[in-house]
Amino acid sequence: MRCRVAILLGCLLAAAVAAAEMPMAKIAGGRYARPLEKSGQVREVPSFYLDVRQVTNAEYLAFVKLHPEWQRTRVNRLFADNGYLRHWAGDTELGPLAPSEAPVTNVSWFAARAFLKAQGKRLPTLDEWEFVARADERRVDATGEGEFRKRILTWYSKPMPEVLPSAESMPANIYGVRGMHGLVWEWTSNFVASMSGGESRSDGSPEGPLFCGGAATDPNQAIEYADFMRVAFRSSLQGSFCLGGLGFRGAKDASDSIDPSP
């Protein structure tokens, strides 16, 4: 009995430490146009908090120890496909392919939501993610800079390494947020928002591309290829998918209280 209590307390302590070690950046809201959106609508993004890096293997390990229903051999396959945590050595063992400080990948949208709910957080919306992803080290919107786009495309052109580096390894942008580009793709709460249904379009398009992500986009220039890659990738996803290059980070509304960043 004492042993079980000790294990439970250890899991609780690990989860608490993991949550405490994840600082968030406050993002001042503003207006922006979603990349490639055919309507060109200017969207209002309210202020919010965003994790300064992706959730790591160590943090996710603490979560599955406390919530065994999300361990690899116990997870409901409706919520995570067979690739779920496949790079881990076991249910509660990371192994050489999953360094503790690297972003956790091979997690589904459902699993990411469950982790963040346990932390009192949520996934960022598509607009929140894209709003922050425009920034480089010096500007809140570097999308018009050739060097910025070149860096993104260079990353897209390379195969994903078998073993990912630390989530802290990428330079921080002007918000203090790391790795929006260059490390892993990330889930958003409404990742299918880049798709369009026929009822939302007024261009009289035929039924063929009714659920095609490309129907919602308006790529006009080669420099928009990076944006098109993200739209195409998100449009290919389902909530149960678990991919080696797909991780996540948390967000909170600005009205929520958070612990001060270290």
mmCIF file of C-alpha atoms in Angstrom:
data_model
loop_
_atom_site.group_PDB
_atom_site.id
_atom_site.type_symbol
_atom_site.label_atom_id
_atom_site.label_comp_id
_atom_site.label_asym_id
_atom_site.label_seq_id
_atom_site.Cartn_x
_atom_site.Cartn_y
_atom_site.Cartn_z
ATOM 1 C CA MET A 1 0.000 0.000 0.000
ATOM 2 C CA ARG A 2 2.802 2.375 0.937
ATOM 3 C CA CYS A 3 4.515 1.551 -2.342
ATOM 4 C CA ARG A 4 1.395 2.455 -4.359
ATOM 5 C CA VAL A 5 0.993 5.707 -2.482
ATOM 6 C CA ALA A 6 4.627 6.542 -3.098
ATOM 7 C CA ILE A 7 4.279 5.847 -6.828
ATOM 8 C CA LEU A 8 1.131 7.986 -7.039
ATOM 9 C CA LEU A 9 2.794 10.839 -5.185
ATOM 10 C CA GLY A 10 5.779 10.539 -7.492
ATOM 11 C CA CYS A 11 3.556 10.789 -10.562
ATOM 12 C CA LEU A 12 1.722 13.784 -9.132
ATOM 13 C CA LEU A 13 5.020 15.478 -8.322
ATOM 14 C CA ALA A 14 6.399 14.769 -11.820
ATOM 15 C CA ALA A 15 3.272 16.186 -13.443
ATOM 16 C CA ALA A 16 3.378 19.255 -11.226
ATOM 17 C CA VAL A 17 7.034 19.865 -11.990
ATOM 18 C CA ALA A 18 6.449 19.418 -15.720
ATOM 19 C CA ALA A 19 3.583 21.920 -15.674
ATOM 20 C CA ALA A 20 5.557 24.390 -13.599
ATOM 21 C CA GLU A 21 8.515 24.247 -15.983
ATOM 22 C CA MET A 22 6.506 25.215 -19.060
ATOM 23 C CA PRO A 23 6.603 29.031 -19.346
ATOM 24 C CA MET A 24 4.097 30.861 -21.529
ATOM 25 C CA ALA A 25 4.447 34.052 -23.531
ATOM 26 C CA LYS A 26 1.663 36.604 -23.610
ATOM 27 C CA ILE A 27 0.810 37.420 -27.206
ATOM 28 C CA ALA A 28 -0.749 40.829 -27.785
ATOM 29 C CA GLY A 29 -3.657 40.367 -30.167
ATOM 30 C CA GLY A 30 -4.099 42.098 -33.484
ATOM 31 C CA ARG A 31 -5.434 41.828 -37.000
ATOM 32 C CA TYR A 32 -4.063 39.601 -39.713
ATOM 33 C CA ALA A 33 -5.078 37.816 -42.891
ATOM 34 C CA ARG A 34 -4.993 34.017 -42.761
ATOM 35 C CA PRO A 35 -2.411 32.770 -45.304
ATOM 36 C CA LEU A 36 -3.829 31.969 -48.742
ATOM 37 C CA GLU A 37 -7.448 32.462 -47.699
ATOM 38 C CA LYS A 38 -9.408 33.128 -50.842
ATOM 39 C CA SER A 39 -11.699 35.715 -49.261
ATOM 40 C CA GLY A 40 -8.770 37.820 -48.028
ATOM 41 C CA GLN A 41 -10.726 38.430 -44.824
ATOM 42 C CA VAL A 42 -8.866 40.360 -42.144
ATOM 43 C CA ARG A 43 -9.222 38.451 -38.886
ATOM 44 C CA GLU A 44 -9.110 39.737 -35.324
ATOM 45 C CA VAL A 45 -6.964 37.649 -32.974
ATOM 46 C CA PRO A 46 -7.573 38.410 -29.278
ATOM 47 C CA SER A 47 -4.632 38.448 -26.878
ATOM 48 C CA PHE A 48 -3.688 35.032 -25.520
ATOM 49 C CA TYR A 49 -0.914 33.017 -23.898
ATOM 50 C CA LEU A 50 1.183 30.487 -25.799
ATOM 51 C CA ASP A 51 3.728 27.944 -24.566
ATOM 52 C CA VAL A 52 7.205 29.117 -25.477
ATOM 53 C CA ARG A 53 8.073 25.675 -26.855
ATOM 54 C CA GLN A 54 6.493 22.355 -27.735
ATOM 55 C CA VAL A 55 5.510 19.803 -25.084
ATOM 56 C CA THR A 56 8.422 17.404 -24.531
ATOM 57 C CA ASN A 57 8.658 13.638 -24.198
ATOM 58 C CA ALA A 58 9.456 14.004 -20.489
ATOM 59 C CA GLU A 59 6.351 16.098 -19.883
ATOM 60 C CA TYR A 60 4.159 13.697 -21.808
ATOM 61 C CA LEU A 61 5.685 10.748 -19.947
ATOM 62 C CA ALA A 62 4.638 12.328 -16.645
ATOM 63 C CA PHE A 63 1.118 12.670 -18.073
ATOM 64 C CA VAL A 64 0.741 9.038 -19.176
ATOM 65 C CA LYS A 65 2.027 7.813 -15.829
ATOM 66 C CA LEU A 66 -0.741 9.756 -14.165
ATOM 67 C CA HIS A 67 -3.321 8.900 -16.841
ATOM 68 C CA PRO A 68 -2.637 5.265 -17.839
ATOM 69 C CA GLU A 69 -5.574 5.280 -20.245
ATOM 70 C CA TRP A 70 -3.271 7.284 -22.534
ATOM 71 C CA GLN A 71 -0.400 4.801 -22.387
ATOM 72 C CA ARG A 72 0.553 3.216 -25.695
ATOM 73 C CA THR A 73 -0.928 -0.232 -25.128
ATOM 74 C CA ARG A 74 -4.055 1.047 -23.362
ATOM 75 C CA VAL A 75 -5.164 3.950 -25.531
ATOM 76 C CA ASN A 76 -8.524 3.688 -27.286
ATOM 77 C CA ARG A 77 -7.721 3.320 -30.986
ATOM 78 C CA LEU A 78 -10.642 5.578 -31.828
ATOM 79 C CA PHE A 79 -8.529 8.385 -30.387
ATOM 80 C CA ALA A 80 -5.041 7.422 -31.560
ATOM 81 C CA ASP A 81 -3.933 5.214 -34.447
ATOM 82 C CA ASN A 82 -1.304 2.482 -34.354
ATOM 83 C CA GLY A 83 1.521 5.011 -34.610
ATOM 84 C CA TYR A 84 0.773 6.430 -31.160
ATOM 85 C CA LEU A 85 4.074 6.910 -29.263
ATOM 86 C CA ARG A 86 5.690 4.290 -31.487
ATOM 87 C CA HIS A 87 9.134 5.866 -30.998
ATOM 88 C CA TRP A 88 9.012 5.252 -27.237
ATOM 89 C CA ALA A 89 10.636 2.131 -25.798
ATOM 90 C CA GLY A 90 7.516 1.214 -23.805
ATOM 91 C CA ASP A 91 4.390 2.486 -22.125
ATOM 92 C CA THR A 92 6.411 4.413 -19.536
ATOM 93 C CA GLU A 93 9.900 4.276 -21.034
ATOM 94 C CA LEU A 94 11.247 6.816 -23.519
ATOM 95 C CA GLY A 95 14.265 5.026 -25.002
ATOM 96 C CA PRO A 96 16.986 6.305 -27.361
ATOM 97 C CA LEU A 97 14.603 7.578 -30.072
ATOM 98 C CA ALA A 98 12.752 9.853 -27.654
ATOM 99 C CA PRO A 99 15.125 12.173 -25.773
ATOM 100 C CA SER A 100 13.422 13.629 -22.726
ATOM 101 C CA GLU A 101 13.783 17.259 -23.839
ATOM 102 C CA ALA A 102 12.751 16.685 -27.473
ATOM 103 C CA PRO A 103 9.206 17.545 -28.598
ATOM 104 C CA VAL A 104 6.814 14.661 -28.112
ATOM 105 C CA THR A 105 5.473 13.456 -31.470
ATOM 106 C CA ASN A 106 3.362 10.528 -32.628
ATOM 107 C CA VAL A 107 0.497 11.914 -30.550
ATOM 108 C CA SER A 108 -3.021 12.410 -31.873
ATOM 109 C CA TRP A 109 -5.128 15.547 -31.709
ATOM 110 C CA PHE A 110 -7.272 13.833 -29.063
ATOM 111 C CA ALA A 111 -4.210 12.965 -26.970
ATOM 112 C CA ALA A 112 -2.818 16.491 -27.237
ATOM 113 C CA ARG A 113 -6.142 17.910 -26.070
ATOM 114 C CA ALA A 114 -6.275 15.490 -23.129
ATOM 115 C CA PHE A 115 -2.733 16.408 -22.048
ATOM 116 C CA LEU A 116 -3.425 20.133 -22.235
ATOM 117 C CA LYS A 117 -6.773 19.838 -20.451
ATOM 118 C CA ALA A 118 -4.917 18.198 -17.556
ATOM 119 C CA GLN A 119 -2.598 21.230 -17.516
ATOM 120 C CA GLY A 120 -5.481 23.710 -17.595
ATOM 121 C CA LYS A 121 -4.618 24.661 -21.169
ATOM 122 C CA ARG A 122 -5.918 24.111 -24.693
ATOM 123 C CA LEU A 123 -4.563 23.822 -28.206
ATOM 124 C CA PRO A 124 -4.007 27.149 -29.983
ATOM 125 C CA THR A 125 -6.477 27.967 -32.700
ATOM 126 C CA LEU A 126 -5.326 28.024 -36.313
ATOM 127 C CA ASP A 127 -5.409 31.825 -36.285
ATOM 128 C CA GLU A 128 -3.470 32.065 -33.001
ATOM 129 C CA TRP A 129 -0.784 29.722 -34.341
ATOM 130 C CA GLU A 130 -0.452 31.470 -37.692
ATOM 131 C CA PHE A 131 -0.481 34.907 -36.027
ATOM 132 C CA VAL A 132 2.611 34.013 -33.964
ATOM 133 C CA ALA A 133 4.239 32.017 -36.779
ATOM 134 C CA ARG A 134 4.618 35.228 -38.810
ATOM 135 C CA ALA A 135 7.276 36.523 -36.407
ATOM 136 C CA ASP A 136 11.030 36.201 -36.586
ATOM 137 C CA GLU A 137 13.602 37.301 -34.032
ATOM 138 C CA ARG A 138 13.028 41.027 -34.699
ATOM 139 C CA ARG A 139 9.593 41.505 -36.278
ATOM 140 C CA VAL A 140 6.042 40.460 -35.422
ATOM 141 C CA ASP A 141 5.419 39.984 -39.142
ATOM 142 C CA ALA A 142 8.351 38.844 -41.239
ATOM 143 C CA THR A 143 6.283 37.132 -43.923
ATOM 144 C CA GLY A 144 7.354 39.689 -46.514
ATOM 145 C CA GLU A 145 11.030 38.937 -45.934
ATOM 146 C CA GLY A 146 12.684 36.588 -48.394
ATOM 147 C CA GLU A 147 15.186 35.247 -45.885
ATOM 148 C CA PHE A 148 12.384 34.332 -43.462
ATOM 149 C CA ARG A 149 10.486 32.388 -46.102
ATOM 150 C CA LYS A 150 13.701 30.767 -47.331
ATOM 151 C CA ARG A 151 14.406 29.400 -43.845
ATOM 152 C CA ILE A 152 10.946 27.864 -43.656
ATOM 153 C CA LEU A 153 11.168 26.298 -47.103
ATOM 154 C CA THR A 154 14.642 24.943 -46.354
ATOM 155 C CA TRP A 155 13.203 23.126 -43.340
ATOM 156 C CA TYR A 156 10.236 21.811 -45.319
ATOM 157 C CA SER A 157 12.648 20.422 -47.931
ATOM 158 C CA LYS A 158 14.577 18.279 -45.435
ATOM 159 C CA PRO A 159 13.503 14.869 -44.128
ATOM 160 C CA MET A 160 12.509 14.738 -40.476
ATOM 161 C CA PRO A 161 15.409 13.353 -38.377
ATOM 162 C CA GLU A 162 14.799 10.059 -36.607
ATOM 163 C CA VAL A 163 15.827 11.622 -33.296
ATOM 164 C CA LEU A 164 14.646 15.173 -32.693
ATOM 165 C CA PRO A 165 16.760 17.789 -30.905
ATOM 166 C CA SER A 166 15.646 19.639 -27.786
ATOM 167 C CA ALA A 167 12.491 21.747 -27.947
ATOM 168 C CA GLU A 168 14.679 24.557 -26.608
ATOM 169 C CA SER A 169 17.112 24.322 -29.521
ATOM 170 C CA MET A 170 15.386 26.756 -31.870
ATOM 171 C CA PRO A 171 15.917 30.543 -31.600
ATOM 172 C CA ALA A 172 13.167 32.528 -29.925
ATOM 173 C CA ASN A 173 11.098 34.891 -32.015
ATOM 174 C CA ILE A 174 10.221 38.421 -30.918
ATOM 175 C CA TYR A 175 7.541 37.022 -28.592
ATOM 176 C CA GLY A 176 10.028 34.663 -26.924
ATOM 177 C CA VAL A 177 8.379 31.654 -28.595
ATOM 178 C CA ARG A 178 10.624 28.922 -30.037
ATOM 179 C CA GLY A 179 10.232 26.509 -32.905
ATOM 180 C CA MET A 180 7.124 27.728 -34.721
ATOM 181 C CA HIS A 181 9.090 26.656 -37.793
ATOM 182 C CA GLY A 182 12.072 24.350 -38.104
ATOM 183 C CA LEU A 183 11.446 21.539 -35.639
ATOM 184 C CA VAL A 184 8.043 19.809 -35.954
ATOM 185 C CA TRP A 185 4.578 20.494 -37.336
ATOM 186 C CA GLU A 186 1.992 21.291 -34.657
ATOM 187 C CA TRP A 187 -1.646 20.501 -33.967
ATOM 188 C CA THR A 188 -4.118 23.351 -33.716
ATOM 189 C CA SER A 189 -7.566 23.120 -32.155
ATOM 190 C CA ASN A 190 -9.339 23.653 -35.475
ATOM 191 C CA PHE A 191 -6.807 22.198 -37.899
ATOM 192 C CA VAL A 192 -9.559 21.442 -40.428
ATOM 193 C CA ALA A 193 -10.482 25.135 -40.609
ATOM 194 C CA SER A 194 -8.383 25.522 -43.737
ATOM 195 C CA MET A 195 -10.841 23.274 -45.557
ATOM 196 C CA SER A 196 -14.127 24.506 -46.942
ATOM 197 C CA GLY A 197 -17.507 23.011 -47.451
ATOM 198 C CA GLY A 198 -19.589 23.853 -50.474
ATOM 199 C CA GLU A 199 -22.132 25.733 -48.432
ATOM 200 C CA SER A 200 -19.454 28.199 -47.325
ATOM 201 C CA ARG A 201 -18.430 29.086 -50.851
ATOM 202 C CA SER A 202 -20.245 31.331 -53.207
ATOM 203 C CA ASP A 203 -18.249 30.750 -56.343
ATOM 204 C CA GLY A 204 -20.498 28.077 -57.793
ATOM 205 C CA SER A 205 -17.761 25.468 -57.716
ATOM 206 C CA PRO A 206 -18.742 21.940 -58.751
ATOM 207 C CA GLU A 207 -19.183 19.193 -56.168
ATOM 208 C CA GLY A 208 -15.905 17.436 -57.035
ATOM 209 C CA PRO A 209 -13.613 19.497 -54.797
ATOM 210 C CA LEU A 210 -16.285 19.928 -52.101
ATOM 211 C CA PHE A 211 -13.945 18.885 -49.315
ATOM 212 C CA CYS A 212 -10.660 19.750 -50.958
ATOM 213 C CA GLY A 213 -8.432 22.003 -48.824
ATOM 214 C CA GLY A 214 -7.176 23.664 -51.953
ATOM 215 C CA ALA A 215 -10.658 25.026 -52.601
ATOM 216 C CA ALA A 216 -10.200 27.464 -49.753
ATOM 217 C CA THR A 217 -6.853 28.757 -50.856
ATOM 218 C CA ASP A 218 -5.671 31.312 -53.323
ATOM 219 C CA PRO A 219 -1.965 30.783 -53.998
ATOM 220 C CA ASN A 220 -0.697 33.356 -56.448
ATOM 221 C CA GLN A 221 3.043 33.525 -56.007
ATOM 222 C CA ALA A 222 5.895 31.091 -55.513
ATOM 223 C CA ILE A 223 6.777 32.785 -52.205
ATOM 224 C CA GLU A 224 3.458 31.535 -50.810
ATOM 225 C CA TYR A 225 4.519 27.919 -51.248
ATOM 226 C CA ALA A 226 5.379 27.546 -47.541
ATOM 227 C CA ASP A 227 1.859 28.674 -46.608
ATOM 228 C CA PHE A 228 0.384 26.274 -49.138
ATOM 229 C CA MET A 229 2.423 23.421 -47.642
ATOM 230 C CA ARG A 230 0.898 24.051 -44.200
ATOM 231 C CA VAL A 231 -2.630 24.261 -45.579
ATOM 232 C CA ALA A 232 -2.143 21.055 -47.553
ATOM 233 C CA PHE A 233 -0.633 19.228 -44.579
ATOM 234 C CA ARG A 234 -3.428 20.210 -42.193
ATOM 235 C CA SER A 235 -6.045 19.296 -44.761
ATOM 236 C CA SER A 236 -4.618 15.771 -44.884
ATOM 237 C CA LEU A 237 -4.977 15.144 -41.147
ATOM 238 C CA GLN A 238 -7.547 13.320 -39.064
ATOM 239 C CA GLY A 239 -7.820 13.631 -35.294
ATOM 240 C CA SER A 240 -6.542 10.111 -34.620
ATOM 241 C CA PHE A 241 -3.432 10.465 -36.787
ATOM 242 C CA CYS A 242 -0.073 10.062 -35.023
ATOM 243 C CA LEU A 243 2.901 11.239 -37.085
ATOM 244 C CA GLY A 244 6.589 11.333 -36.315
ATOM 245 C CA GLY A 245 6.940 14.997 -37.186
ATOM 246 C CA LEU A 246 3.771 16.272 -35.538
ATOM 247 C CA GLY A 247 3.768 17.668 -31.994
ATOM 248 C CA PHE A 248 1.912 20.345 -30.073
ATOM 249 C CA ARG A 249 2.069 23.169 -27.564
ATOM 250 C CA GLY A 250 -0.495 24.748 -25.251
ATOM 251 C CA ALA A 251 -2.384 28.009 -25.213
ATOM 252 C CA LYS A 252 -4.626 29.901 -22.820
ATOM 253 C CA ASP A 253 -7.020 32.798 -23.084
ATOM 254 C CA ALA A 254 -5.563 36.096 -21.885
ATOM 255 C CA SER A 255 -8.278 36.237 -19.233
ATOM 256 C CA ASP A 256 -6.911 33.059 -17.612
ATOM 257 C CA SER A 257 -4.387 33.449 -14.834
ATOM 258 C CA ILE A 258 -0.990 31.772 -15.205
ATOM 259 C CA ASP A 259 2.060 31.416 -13.060
ATOM 260 C CA PRO A 260 4.705 34.052 -13.775
ATOM 261 C CA SER A 261 7.212 32.936 -16.408
ATOM 262 C CA PRO A 262 10.614 32.035 -14.965
#
